[in-house]
Each structure stands twice: as C-alpha cells, then as structure tokens.
Short mmCIF file of C-alpha atoms in Angstrom, two decimals:
data_model
loop_
_atom_site.label_atom_id
_atom_site.label_comp_id
_atom_site.label_asym_id
_atom_site.label_seq_id
_atom_site.Cartn_x
_atom_site.Cartn_y
_atom_site.Cartn_z
CA UNK C 1 0.00 0.00 0.00
CA UNK C 2 3.05 2.21 0.06
CA UNK C 3 2.84 5.06 2.54
CA UNK C 4 -0.91 5.35 2.70
CA UNK C 5 -2.06 5.16 6.29
CA UNK C 6 -5.55 6.58 6.48
CA UNK C 7 -8.53 7.31 4.28
CA UNK C 8 -10.95 9.73 5.92
CA UNK C 9 -14.54 10.01 4.83
CA UNK C 10 -16.81 12.70 6.20
CA UNK C 11 -20.54 12.75 5.72
CA UNK C 12 -23.67 14.65 6.59
CA UNK C 13 -24.25 12.94 9.94
CA UNK C 14 -21.41 14.61 11.85
CA UNK C 15 -19.42 11.37 11.81
CA UNK C 16 -15.93 10.74 10.46
CA UNK C 17 -15.08 7.27 9.19
CA UNK C 18 -11.33 6.48 9.10
CA UNK C 19 -10.05 3.31 7.44
CA UNK C 20 -6.74 1.94 8.69
CA UNK C 21 -4.58 0.46 5.96
CA UNK C 22 -2.06 -2.32 6.03
CA UNK C 23 0.13 -3.58 3.20
CA UNK C 24 -1.68 -6.46 1.51
CA UNK C 25 -5.37 -5.91 1.21
CA UNK C 26 -7.62 -6.48 -1.74
CA UNK C 27 -9.70 -3.73 -3.28
CA UNK C 28 -13.35 -4.18 -2.48
CA UNK C 29 -15.89 -2.39 -4.65
CA UNK C 30 -18.82 -2.36 -2.29
CA UNK C 31 -20.98 0.05 -0.36
CA UNK C 32 -19.82 -0.53 3.17
CA UNK C 33 -21.89 1.79 5.33
CA UNK C 34 -24.84 3.27 3.45
CA UNK C 35 -26.03 2.47 -0.10
CA UNK C 36 -25.74 5.19 -2.71
CA UNK C 37 -29.44 5.78 -2.94
CA UNK C 38 -29.91 6.03 0.82
CA UNK C 39 -31.61 9.15 1.98
CA UNK C 40 -30.79 8.84 5.68
CA UNK C 41 -28.60 11.12 7.76
CA UNK C 42 -25.41 9.13 7.06
CA UNK C 43 -24.08 8.96 3.52
CA UNK C 44 -20.64 7.40 3.33
CA UNK C 45 -18.66 4.96 1.31
CA UNK C 46 -15.55 3.09 2.39
CA UNK C 47 -12.87 2.02 -0.08
CA UNK C 48 -10.53 -0.73 1.07
CA UNK C 49 -7.00 -0.40 -0.23
CA UNK C 50 -4.49 -2.64 -1.96
CA UNK C 51 -0.88 -2.20 -3.01
CA UNK C 52 -0.52 0.10 -6.02
CA UNK C 53 -4.16 1.19 -5.89
CA UNK C 54 -3.54 4.63 -4.39
CA UNK C 55 -4.86 6.22 -7.57
CA UNK C 56 -7.92 3.94 -7.59
CA UNK C 57 -8.91 5.06 -4.10
CA UNK C 58 -8.43 8.72 -4.99
CA UNK C 59 -10.48 8.38 -8.18
CA UNK C 60 -13.25 6.63 -6.26
CA UNK C 61 -13.37 9.47 -3.73
CA UNK C 62 -13.57 12.02 -6.54
CA UNK C 63 -16.50 10.14 -8.07
CA UNK C 64 -18.36 10.38 -4.79
CA UNK C 65 -17.47 14.06 -4.41
CA UNK C 66 -18.91 14.71 -7.89
CA UNK C 67 -22.17 13.14 -6.69
CA UNK C 68 -22.41 15.72 -3.92
CA UNK C 69 -21.10 13.57 -1.07
CA UNK C 70 -18.95 15.40 1.46
CA UNK C 71 -15.88 13.17 1.33
CA UNK C 72 -12.22 13.84 2.10
CA UNK C 73 -9.23 11.80 0.93
CA UNK C 74 -6.11 12.06 3.10
CA UNK C 75 -2.68 10.45 2.82
CA UNK C 76 -0.11 10.33 5.62
CA UNK C 77 3.49 10.47 4.42
CA UNK C 78 5.11 8.74 7.42
CA UNK C 79 4.44 6.01 10.00
CA UNK C 80 5.32 7.92 13.16
CA UNK C 81 3.33 6.51 16.05
CA UNK C 82 1.96 3.77 13.80
CA UNK C 83 -1.83 3.46 14.11
CA UNK C 84 -2.07 5.84 17.07
CA UNK C 85 -0.06 8.42 15.14
CA UNK C 86 -2.30 8.05 12.10
CA UNK C 87 -5.47 8.43 14.17
CA UNK C 88 -4.05 11.42 16.04
CA UNK C 89 -3.05 13.16 12.82
CA UNK C 90 -6.38 12.39 11.21
CA UNK C 91 -8.26 13.93 14.13
CA UNK C 92 -6.36 17.19 13.62
CA UNK C 93 -8.03 17.97 10.29
CA UNK C 94 -10.23 21.04 10.48
CA UNK C 95 -13.41 19.31 9.29
CA UNK C 96 -13.22 16.83 12.17
CA UNK C 97 -14.00 19.65 14.58
CA UNK C 98 -17.52 19.75 13.11
CA UNK C 99 -18.12 16.08 13.91
CA UNK C 100 -19.41 14.34 17.01
CA UNK C 101 -18.38 10.75 16.40
CA UNK C 102 -15.62 8.79 14.70
CA UNK C 103 -16.09 5.28 13.30
CA UNK C 104 -12.93 3.20 12.95
CA UNK C 105 -12.33 0.23 10.64
CA UNK C 106 -9.23 -1.68 9.65
CA UNK C 107 -9.13 -2.07 5.90
CA UNK C 108 -10.11 -5.74 5.86
CA UNK C 109 -13.36 -4.96 7.65
CA UNK C 110 -16.61 -4.81 5.69
CA UNK C 111 -19.39 -3.09 7.69
CA UNK C 112 -22.99 -3.54 6.59
CA UNK C 113 -24.84 -0.58 5.03
CA UNK C 114 -26.79 0.03 8.24
CA UNK C 115 -23.77 -0.05 10.59
CA UNK C 116 -23.97 3.60 11.64
CA UNK C 117 -27.75 3.48 11.92
CA UNK C 118 -27.42 0.59 14.39
CA UNK C 119 -24.59 1.98 16.52
CA UNK C 120 -24.75 5.79 16.64
CA UNK C 121 -28.27 5.94 18.19
CA UNK C 122 -26.90 4.38 21.41
CA UNK C 123 -24.60 7.37 21.78
CA UNK C 124 -27.21 9.90 20.74
CA UNK C 125 -29.64 8.73 23.41
CA UNK C 126 -27.02 8.24 26.16
CA UNK C 127 -24.47 11.03 26.49
CA UNK C 128 -22.37 8.96 28.95
CA UNK C 129 -21.41 6.35 26.33
CA UNK C 130 -17.99 6.99 24.79
CA UNK C 131 -17.70 3.85 22.64
CA UNK C 132 -19.96 1.40 20.88
CA UNK C 133 -18.07 -1.76 19.89
CA UNK C 134 -19.46 -4.19 17.32
CA UNK C 135 -18.73 -7.91 17.05
CA UNK C 136 -16.30 -9.35 14.52
CA UNK C 137 -17.42 -11.94 11.99
CA UNK C 138 -14.83 -13.87 10.01
CA UNK C 139 -15.10 -14.48 6.28
CA UNK C 140 -12.07 -16.78 6.01
CA UNK C 141 -12.34 -18.91 9.15
CA UNK C 142 -12.58 -22.06 7.02
CA UNK C 143 -9.24 -21.46 5.25
CA UNK C 144 -7.30 -23.83 7.49
CA UNK C 145 -7.21 -25.35 10.96
CA UNK C 146 -5.36 -22.34 12.38
CA UNK C 147 -8.10 -19.91 11.30
CA UNK C 148 -10.77 -22.20 12.76
CA UNK C 149 -8.90 -22.21 16.07
CA UNK C 150 -8.64 -18.41 15.98
CA UNK C 151 -12.38 -18.14 15.43
CA UNK C 152 -13.05 -20.30 18.47
CA UNK C 153 -10.81 -18.13 20.64
CA UNK C 154 -12.16 -14.80 19.38
CA UNK C 155 -15.80 -15.92 19.55
CA UNK C 156 -15.25 -16.70 23.23
CA UNK C 157 -13.51 -13.35 23.70
CA UNK C 158 -16.44 -11.40 22.28
CA UNK C 159 -19.29 -13.43 23.72
CA UNK C 160 -17.87 -13.85 27.23
CA UNK C 161 -15.14 -11.30 27.93
CA UNK C 162 -16.47 -8.28 26.02
CA UNK C 163 -20.12 -8.88 26.83
CA UNK C 164 -19.42 -9.53 30.51
CA UNK C 165 -17.25 -6.42 30.84
CA UNK C 166 -19.84 -4.29 29.09
CA UNK C 167 -22.75 -5.51 31.22
CA UNK C 168 -21.01 -5.45 34.62
CA UNK C 169 -18.58 -2.52 34.71
CA UNK C 170 -19.43 -0.81 31.39
CA UNK C 171 -15.79 -1.45 30.48
CA UNK C 172 -13.84 -3.68 28.11
CA UNK C 173 -10.80 -3.29 25.90
CA UNK C 174 -11.59 -1.56 22.62
CA UNK C 175 -10.70 -3.95 19.80
CA UNK C 176 -9.22 -1.19 17.65
CA UNK C 177 -11.73 -1.50 14.83
CA UNK C 178 -15.44 -1.90 14.12
CA UNK C 179 -16.32 0.68 16.74
CA UNK C 180 -17.70 4.21 17.03
CA UNK C 181 -16.14 6.70 19.45
CA UNK C 182 -17.50 9.98 20.78
CA UNK C 183 -14.92 12.58 19.76
CA UNK C 184 -15.46 14.70 22.88
CA UNK C 185 -14.56 11.66 25.02
CA UNK C 186 -11.36 11.10 23.05
CA UNK C 187 -10.35 14.72 23.51
CA UNK C 188 -11.23 14.74 27.22
CA UNK C 189 -8.93 11.82 28.06
CA UNK C 190 -5.96 13.13 26.09
CA UNK C 191 -6.48 11.66 22.63
CA UNK C 192 -4.61 8.80 21.01
CA UNK C 193 -1.25 7.87 22.56
CA UNK C 194 1.51 5.84 20.94
CA UNK C 195 3.28 4.84 24.17
CA UNK C 196 2.36 1.18 23.56
CA UNK C 197 1.26 -0.98 20.63
CA UNK C 198 -2.28 -1.24 22.03
CA UNK C 199 -3.44 2.35 21.57
CA UNK C 200 -7.03 1.08 21.40
CA UNK C 201 -6.93 -0.51 24.87
CA UNK C 202 -5.04 2.49 26.23
CA UNK C 203 -7.79 4.88 25.12
CA UNK C 204 -10.55 2.62 26.48
CA UNK C 205 -8.92 2.42 29.93
CA UNK C 206 -8.36 6.17 30.15
CA UNK C 207 -11.95 6.86 29.07
CA UNK C 208 -13.25 4.46 31.70
CA UNK C 209 -11.15 6.13 34.40
CA UNK C 210 -12.84 9.43 33.51
CA UNK C 211 -16.26 7.91 34.09
CA UNK C 212 -17.23 7.22 30.48
CA UNK C 213 -19.19 4.05 29.71
CA UNK C 214 -18.32 1.56 26.96
CA UNK C 215 -21.01 -0.49 25.26
CA UNK C 216 -20.57 -3.78 23.41
CA UNK C 217 -23.35 -4.57 20.91
CA UNK C 218 -23.00 -8.23 19.97
CA UNK C 219 -25.82 -8.33 17.45
CA UNK C 220 -24.05 -5.80 15.21
CA UNK C 221 -21.52 -7.88 13.29
CA UNK C 222 -18.82 -6.68 10.93
CA UNK C 223 -17.14 -9.03 8.47
CA UNK C 224 -13.38 -9.21 8.76
CA UNK C 225 -10.42 -11.44 7.96
CA UNK C 226 -8.26 -13.60 10.19
CA UNK C 227 -4.49 -13.86 9.62
CA UNK C 228 -4.09 -17.17 7.84
CA UNK C 229 -0.30 -17.49 7.86
CA UNK C 230 1.67 -18.47 10.94
CA UNK C 231 4.09 -15.57 10.48
CA UNK C 232 1.28 -13.00 10.46
CA UNK C 233 -0.47 -14.63 13.40
CA UNK C 234 2.71 -14.67 15.52
CA UNK C 235 3.33 -10.98 14.81
CA UNK C 236 -0.26 -10.14 15.74
CA UNK C 237 -0.14 -12.12 18.98
CA UNK C 238 3.18 -10.56 19.96
CA UNK C 239 1.78 -7.06 19.45
CA UNK C 240 -1.45 -7.75 21.35
CA UNK C 241 0.18 -9.60 24.25
CA UNK C 242 3.28 -7.46 24.66
CA UNK C 243 1.29 -4.25 24.28
CA UNK C 244 -1.22 -5.18 26.98
CA UNK C 245 1.51 -6.09 29.48
CA UNK C 246 3.41 -2.92 28.62
CA UNK C 247 0.28 -0.81 29.10
CA UNK C 248 -0.31 -2.38 32.52
CA UNK C 249 3.15 -1.27 33.60
CA UNK C 250 2.49 2.28 32.45
CA UNK C 251 -1.09 2.78 33.61
CA UNK C 252 -1.33 0.93 36.95
CA UNK C 253 -0.55 4.07 38.96
CA UNK C 254 -3.06 6.08 36.94
CA UNK C 255 -5.74 3.48 37.67
CA UNK C 256 -4.91 3.47 41.39
CA UNK C 257 -5.12 7.27 41.64
CA UNK C 258 -8.32 7.71 39.59
CA UNK C 259 -11.09 9.52 41.46
CA UNK C 260 -14.00 9.11 39.04
CA UNK C 261 -14.31 5.31 39.42
CA UNK C 262 -15.18 3.09 42.35
CA UNK C 263 -12.77 0.96 44.37
CA UNK C 264 -14.31 -2.23 42.95
CA UNK C 265 -13.86 -1.07 39.38
CA UNK C 266 -10.21 -0.31 40.12
CA UNK C 267 -9.85 -3.85 41.48
CA UNK C 268 -11.48 -5.23 38.35
CA UNK C 269 -9.16 -3.27 36.06
CA UNK C 270 -5.94 -4.02 37.92
CA UNK C 271 -6.53 -7.58 39.06
CA UNK C 272 -8.99 -9.21 36.66
CA UNK C 273 -8.57 -7.32 33.40
CA UNK C 274 -4.82 -6.74 33.43
CA UNK C 275 -3.00 -8.91 35.99
CA UNK C 276 -4.92 -12.17 35.58
CA UNK C 277 -5.99 -12.06 31.92
CA UNK C 278 -3.10 -10.14 30.35
CA UNK C 279 -0.14 -11.43 32.38
CA UNK C 280 -0.78 -14.40 34.67
CA UNK C 281 -2.88 -16.38 32.18
CA UNK C 282 -0.07 -16.57 29.60
CA UNK C 283 2.64 -17.41 32.14
CA UNK C 284 0.61 -20.03 34.02
CA UNK C 285 -0.58 -21.74 30.83
CA UNK C 286 2.96 -22.20 29.56
CA UNK C 287 4.64 -23.21 32.81
CA UNK C 288 1.88 -25.54 34.04
CA UNK C 289 1.05 -27.44 30.87
CA UNK C 290 4.38 -27.25 29.06
CA UNK C 291 6.91 -27.42 31.90
CA UNK C 292 5.47 -28.54 35.24
CA UNK C 293 3.41 -31.49 33.98
CA UNK C 294 6.11 -32.85 31.62
CA UNK C 295 8.95 -32.49 34.16
CA UNK C 296 6.85 -34.02 36.94
CA UNK C 297 7.18 -37.42 35.27
CA UNK C 298 10.93 -37.23 35.90
CA UNK C 299 10.39 -36.85 39.65
CA UNK C 300 8.12 -39.64 40.97
CA UNK C 301 7.80 -37.90 44.35
CA UNK C 302 5.95 -35.01 42.73
CA UNK C 303 2.22 -35.61 42.40
CA UNK C 304 0.11 -33.07 40.52
CA UNK C 305 -3.49 -32.96 41.79
CA UNK C 306 -6.23 -34.08 39.44
CA UNK C 307 -7.85 -30.64 39.39
CA UNK C 308 -4.73 -29.19 37.80
CA UNK C 309 -4.38 -31.84 35.12
CA UNK C 310 -8.00 -32.67 34.36
CA UNK C 311 -10.62 -30.41 35.91
CA UNK C 312 -9.27 -26.99 34.94
CA UNK C 313 -8.48 -27.79 31.28
CA UNK C 314 -11.79 -29.62 30.95
CA UNK C 315 -13.69 -26.60 32.29
CA UNK C 316 -11.89 -24.22 29.95
CA UNK C 317 -12.55 -26.54 27.04
CA UNK C 318 -16.25 -26.79 27.84
CA UNK C 319 -16.58 -23.01 28.12
CA UNK C 320 -15.19 -22.60 24.63
CA UNK C 321 -17.21 -25.53 23.30
CA UNK C 322 -20.45 -23.94 24.52
CA UNK C 323 -19.78 -20.90 22.33
CA UNK C 324 -18.72 -23.10 19.37
CA UNK C 325 -20.76 -26.32 19.49
CA UNK C 326 -20.15 -26.97 15.80
CA UNK C 327 -16.38 -26.96 16.44
CA UNK C 328 -16.32 -29.22 19.47
CA UNK C 329 -14.44 -31.85 17.47
CA UNK C 330 -11.57 -29.35 17.10
CA UNK C 331 -11.15 -28.76 20.82
CA UNK C 332 -8.15 -31.14 21.21
CA UNK C 333 -6.35 -29.24 18.42
CA UNK C 334 -7.32 -25.93 20.06
CA UNK C 335 -5.79 -27.02 23.38
CA UNK C 336 -2.54 -28.24 21.82
CA UNK C 337 -2.12 -25.17 19.59
CA UNK C 338 -2.91 -22.71 22.38
CA UNK C 339 -0.32 -24.42 24.59
CA UNK C 340 2.27 -24.01 21.84
CA UNK C 341 1.36 -20.34 21.38
CA UNK C 342 1.55 -19.82 25.15
CA UNK C 343 5.35 -19.94 24.88
CA UNK C 344 5.28 -17.12 22.31
CA UNK C 345 2.78 -15.13 24.40
CA UNK C 346 4.72 -15.69 27.62
CA UNK C 347 7.84 -14.29 25.97
CA UNK C 348 5.86 -11.28 24.68
CA UNK C 349 4.43 -10.74 28.17
CA UNK C 350 7.89 -10.63 29.72
CA UNK C 351 9.06 -8.20 27.03
CA UNK C 352 6.12 -5.92 27.80
CA UNK C 353 6.46 -6.05 31.59
CA UNK C 354 10.22 -5.38 31.55
CA UNK C 355 10.22 -3.06 28.50
CA UNK C 356 12.72 -5.22 26.64
CA UNK C 357 14.06 -4.66 23.13
CA UNK C 358 11.04 -5.36 20.90
CA UNK C 359 8.46 -3.86 23.26
CA UNK C 360 7.31 -1.31 20.66
CA UNK C 361 7.69 -3.56 17.64
CA UNK C 362 4.85 -2.96 15.20
CA UNK C 363 4.51 -5.29 12.22
CA UNK C 364 1.34 -4.84 10.18
CA UNK C 365 -0.68 -8.08 10.24
CA UNK C 366 -0.54 -9.50 6.74
CA UNK C 367 -3.82 -10.86 5.44
CA UNK C 368 -4.24 -12.70 2.18
CA UNK C 369 -7.43 -11.07 0.98
CA UNK C 370 -10.81 -12.51 0.24
CA UNK C 371 -10.48 -12.10 -3.52
CA UNK C 372 -7.35 -14.18 -3.95
CA UNK C 373 -7.94 -17.12 -6.20
CA UNK C 374 -8.37 -20.32 -4.26
CA UNK C 375 -5.81 -22.05 -6.42
CA UNK C 376 -3.12 -19.70 -5.11
CA UNK C 377 -3.93 -20.50 -1.50
CA UNK C 378 -2.04 -23.66 -0.61
CA UNK C 379 -3.11 -25.76 2.39
CA UNK C 380 -0.51 -26.41 5.02
CA UNK C 381 -0.28 -30.13 4.26
CA UNK C 382 1.76 -29.28 1.18
CA UNK C 383 5.35 -28.25 1.61
CA UNK C 384 5.72 -24.44 1.63
CA UNK C 385 8.00 -22.89 -0.95
CA UNK C 386 9.23 -20.08 1.30
CA UNK C 387 12.79 -19.95 2.56
CA UNK C 388 13.66 -22.43 5.29
CA UNK C 389 14.82 -19.87 7.85
CA UNK C 390 11.49 -18.05 7.61
CA UNK C 391 9.55 -21.21 8.43
CA UNK C 392 11.70 -22.82 11.10
CA UNK C 393 11.22 -21.81 14.74
CA UNK C 394 14.04 -23.35 16.75
CA UNK C 395 12.59 -22.73 20.25
CA UNK C 396 9.48 -24.73 19.38
CA UNK C 397 11.54 -27.54 17.85
CA UNK C 398 13.83 -27.66 20.87
CA UNK C 399 10.86 -27.80 23.18
CA UNK C 400 9.36 -30.61 21.12
CA UNK C 401 12.53 -32.64 21.71
CA UNK C 402 12.33 -31.97 25.46
CA UNK C 403 8.69 -33.07 25.61
CA UNK C 404 9.42 -36.18 23.55
CA UNK C 405 12.14 -37.26 26.00
CA UNK C 406 9.82 -36.66 28.96
CA UNK C 407 7.09 -38.73 27.30
CA UNK C 408 9.50 -41.60 26.57
CA UNK C 409 10.69 -41.62 30.20
CA UNK C 410 7.11 -41.63 31.46
CA UNK C 411 6.18 -44.46 29.13
CA UNK C 412 9.14 -46.55 30.29
CA UNK C 413 9.23 -45.83 34.01
CA UNK C 414 6.19 -43.78 34.97
CA UNK C 415 3.19 -44.87 37.02
CA UNK C 416 0.69 -42.65 35.21
CA UNK C 417 -0.36 -42.06 31.62
CA UNK C 418 0.84 -38.48 31.19
CA UNK C 419 2.88 -39.66 28.21
CA UNK C 420 -0.27 -39.65 26.04
CA UNK C 421 -0.73 -35.91 26.49
CA UNK C 422 3.02 -35.15 26.39
CA UNK C 423 3.53 -37.03 23.11
CA UNK C 424 0.65 -35.11 21.51
CA UNK C 425 1.99 -31.81 22.80
CA UNK C 426 5.46 -32.66 21.49
CA UNK C 427 4.01 -33.29 18.03
CA UNK C 428 2.16 -29.95 18.19
CA UNK C 429 5.36 -28.09 19.06
CA UNK C 430 7.19 -29.86 16.24
CA UNK C 431 4.52 -29.06 13.64
CA UNK C 432 4.52 -25.38 14.59
CA UNK C 433 8.31 -25.31 14.80
CA UNK C 434 8.61 -26.64 11.25
CA UNK C 435 6.11 -24.08 9.98
CA UNK C 436 3.43 -26.55 8.91
CA UNK C 437 0.60 -24.38 10.20
CA UNK C 438 -1.72 -22.03 8.36
CA UNK C 439 -1.75 -21.15 4.66
CA UNK C 440 0.80 -19.70 2.33
CA UNK C 441 0.72 -18.18 -1.14
CA UNK C 442 2.18 -20.09 -4.04
CA UNK C 443 4.59 -18.17 -6.24
CA UNK C 444 3.30 -19.90 -9.35
#
C-alpha cells in the first residue's frame, strides 16, 4: 500500500469514518456503510485499499465528491506513532471539529450498510457512552485449521469477555476497529497515545477512568479477515500480548489514583482485566502445561493434583465448546495449539512487563485477501515454498525434543499415563516449529 495510512470520509451525519490500511489488502468495490441511494442522515462509502491502488482510491473518492457527497481523501506520508499516530493526525483535520463521532475500521473490515444506523443511536440517546463496539465476523475462518482455532478463541472473547465487561462494569478493551467513538470523550482523556502498541486498549482504559461508559453490541456484526499465515499470526499475537503487558506497567498508577471510578472497578481493572488475563494467564498456561506437567514425570515424588491436570483444562474446554458447538471436534487441536502459542505469548508478556528490546515492535498483520484465487492459496499439508529460515522456529523444535524425551521416560518408568498428552503436545510443538501451520501463497 506504500505510505498510505488513512482514508478519511466525512458525511452529513457529523461522523468521520477512518479506514486503517495495512500492506496487503484487496480492493473491495462495495458500499460498506450506506447504499448510494440512501436518503438517511449518514451517507458514506468506504474504499478498502491494496498495493498500487492509491490512484484507484483517490479516483473513487472524486467520483463520490462529484455526486455531492462530502468526502475527504487524506494520505499520511510517514508512519510515526503507527496506528495511534495516524489516528491522532487524522483527528487534527479542520473538518473533524464539526463532527461528534468517529467510526474506525481496519481495511479488511466490511461493515454492513446500516452499521452507523445501528450503533450511533446508542450514543445519541445516552451522552455517557464513549464507545460502541461491534462484534467481529470472520469471512475466512474455514481457510485452514489455524483460522478455525482463531475463530473459536475470538468468539469466546467477544461473547464472554467483552459482553461480561460491558454488562457489569461498562468497560472492556476496545478492539481497535469496528467501533464508534464519541470525539469529545477522546479529547477529554488526552487523545490517542503511541506509548504502547495497544493504543485502542489504552484509550478505552483512560476513558473508563474518567467515568465514560463503553457499550458492546453483539448483534451488530462486521465481516473481517483472520491472519491465515503463521508468520502473520505470531506478529499479531506478539503485538497484542506485549502491548497489553506494557500498558499495565504504564497505567497501573493512573488506575490506582483515579477519582472518578469506584474501588471495585479499580480492582477489576488491575486484578482481573490486566493482571490475571493479560499477564498471569499466559505465564501459568505455559509453565503448568508445558513445563510442570512434563517435568513431573521425571520426579516420581511429585504428584500433581487431578484438578490441575484434568478439571481446569476440561472446564476451559467446555466453556469454549459452549460458544462453538459446531467446532467441538476441534477442541483437542485448540488445546494443543494454544499451549504451543503460550510460549510465544509468555515471551511477549515478559518483554512488555520489563520493557525489553522489541516492546514497541509494530509489524502490520498481513492478510491474504478474500479475492485471492483459491488455487493460489495452498493448504498447510503441502510443503511451503518459502525460505527455510522463515519457516523454522528453533525454540518450538527444541521444546518438542524436550517433551518427547519426557514422554518416553514416562512411558518406560512412569506410574501414570501423562505420556499420552506429552507425546501429543510434542508433536504440536514440532509441527509449529517446522512451519506446517496455516496457509501460504504459491509463487506460481
């Protein structure tokens, strides 16, 4: 996409619609918010970008301007501050001062024509609401096993975590896209900040500390795309996990000193939202299921209670299965893959907490695009044609060897059957370590 960072569209309804651009998105010729013939208060059109289509987007905007639509096309010439910097610069345009709300979409998102009509009224009728967040729907979840697993995890996140936070404390982490913000709330809490790679969560926390309410509307769904390559998924998970841990380090004092929120909400933010879910969960998952259980077979005197080996993972599995009954047969793969990714997330968590080298690393999540021909999308069972060093992940392979040795020892000398789980987990680490996960694009 070159240096394009933001396409701003302004309409008659005092709402600005920015579209965040990455590097590999397909051009979509569709009416994303309101159809052309609509006579309602919102008349917008979103153009999703692709590499070398800068001129196409500009021409499309001119066509709409010639039809009488109030539309502005903006290009940012640098990447300072990444997404937060782009949003901050976009909000500085003079015409934004005339607007009340800002709707944000990443460029792979495809909102329905009635999106604004279904979200903005919540804010019009309740002046205390700063954000209305819609649910994500995935158009490419069936691409491969990895995308199916992602869908299971994100469906649980939206249905349980976002909905519960919205209904109990009127707070949840903004997902960075498919949401509408009240501009006055953004300005009141200090605007967009690029101090971490989770500028969306940062803004949501600061707004909540000022007494603003956040609303999750699960029945408003926006089509989007999941990263379908392992490389893209790892970069995304590093940014999300590291950024959240880094934000906790920077904002914990601010949460503790806030006067506009109750003591219980502070406890929820510090303990439940950040400490347990953003830090402890990743560390405990990796150390318990990938280190403690496997190494316990080497020390017969160590006995792990049944609740730690059976009850807790079974409960977690059932909670996810309830949200995805059609994918219950994939739950074993979900468990094994999430345990593998826990090592990557644990590392990212430590980087964020201690502000290590790659704490502010921002790699745009590559997505293959819905319009790519199916014949160019190669399933993971075929050998990828990419360079070996880009596919191989030595930490995962080394850990697979460690688990394999533990399983062999347990099979030969152990008094329990942990080797069944450990062998399966070793295979999962090996598969991920060799890069046989996700999709890739054929060069032919």
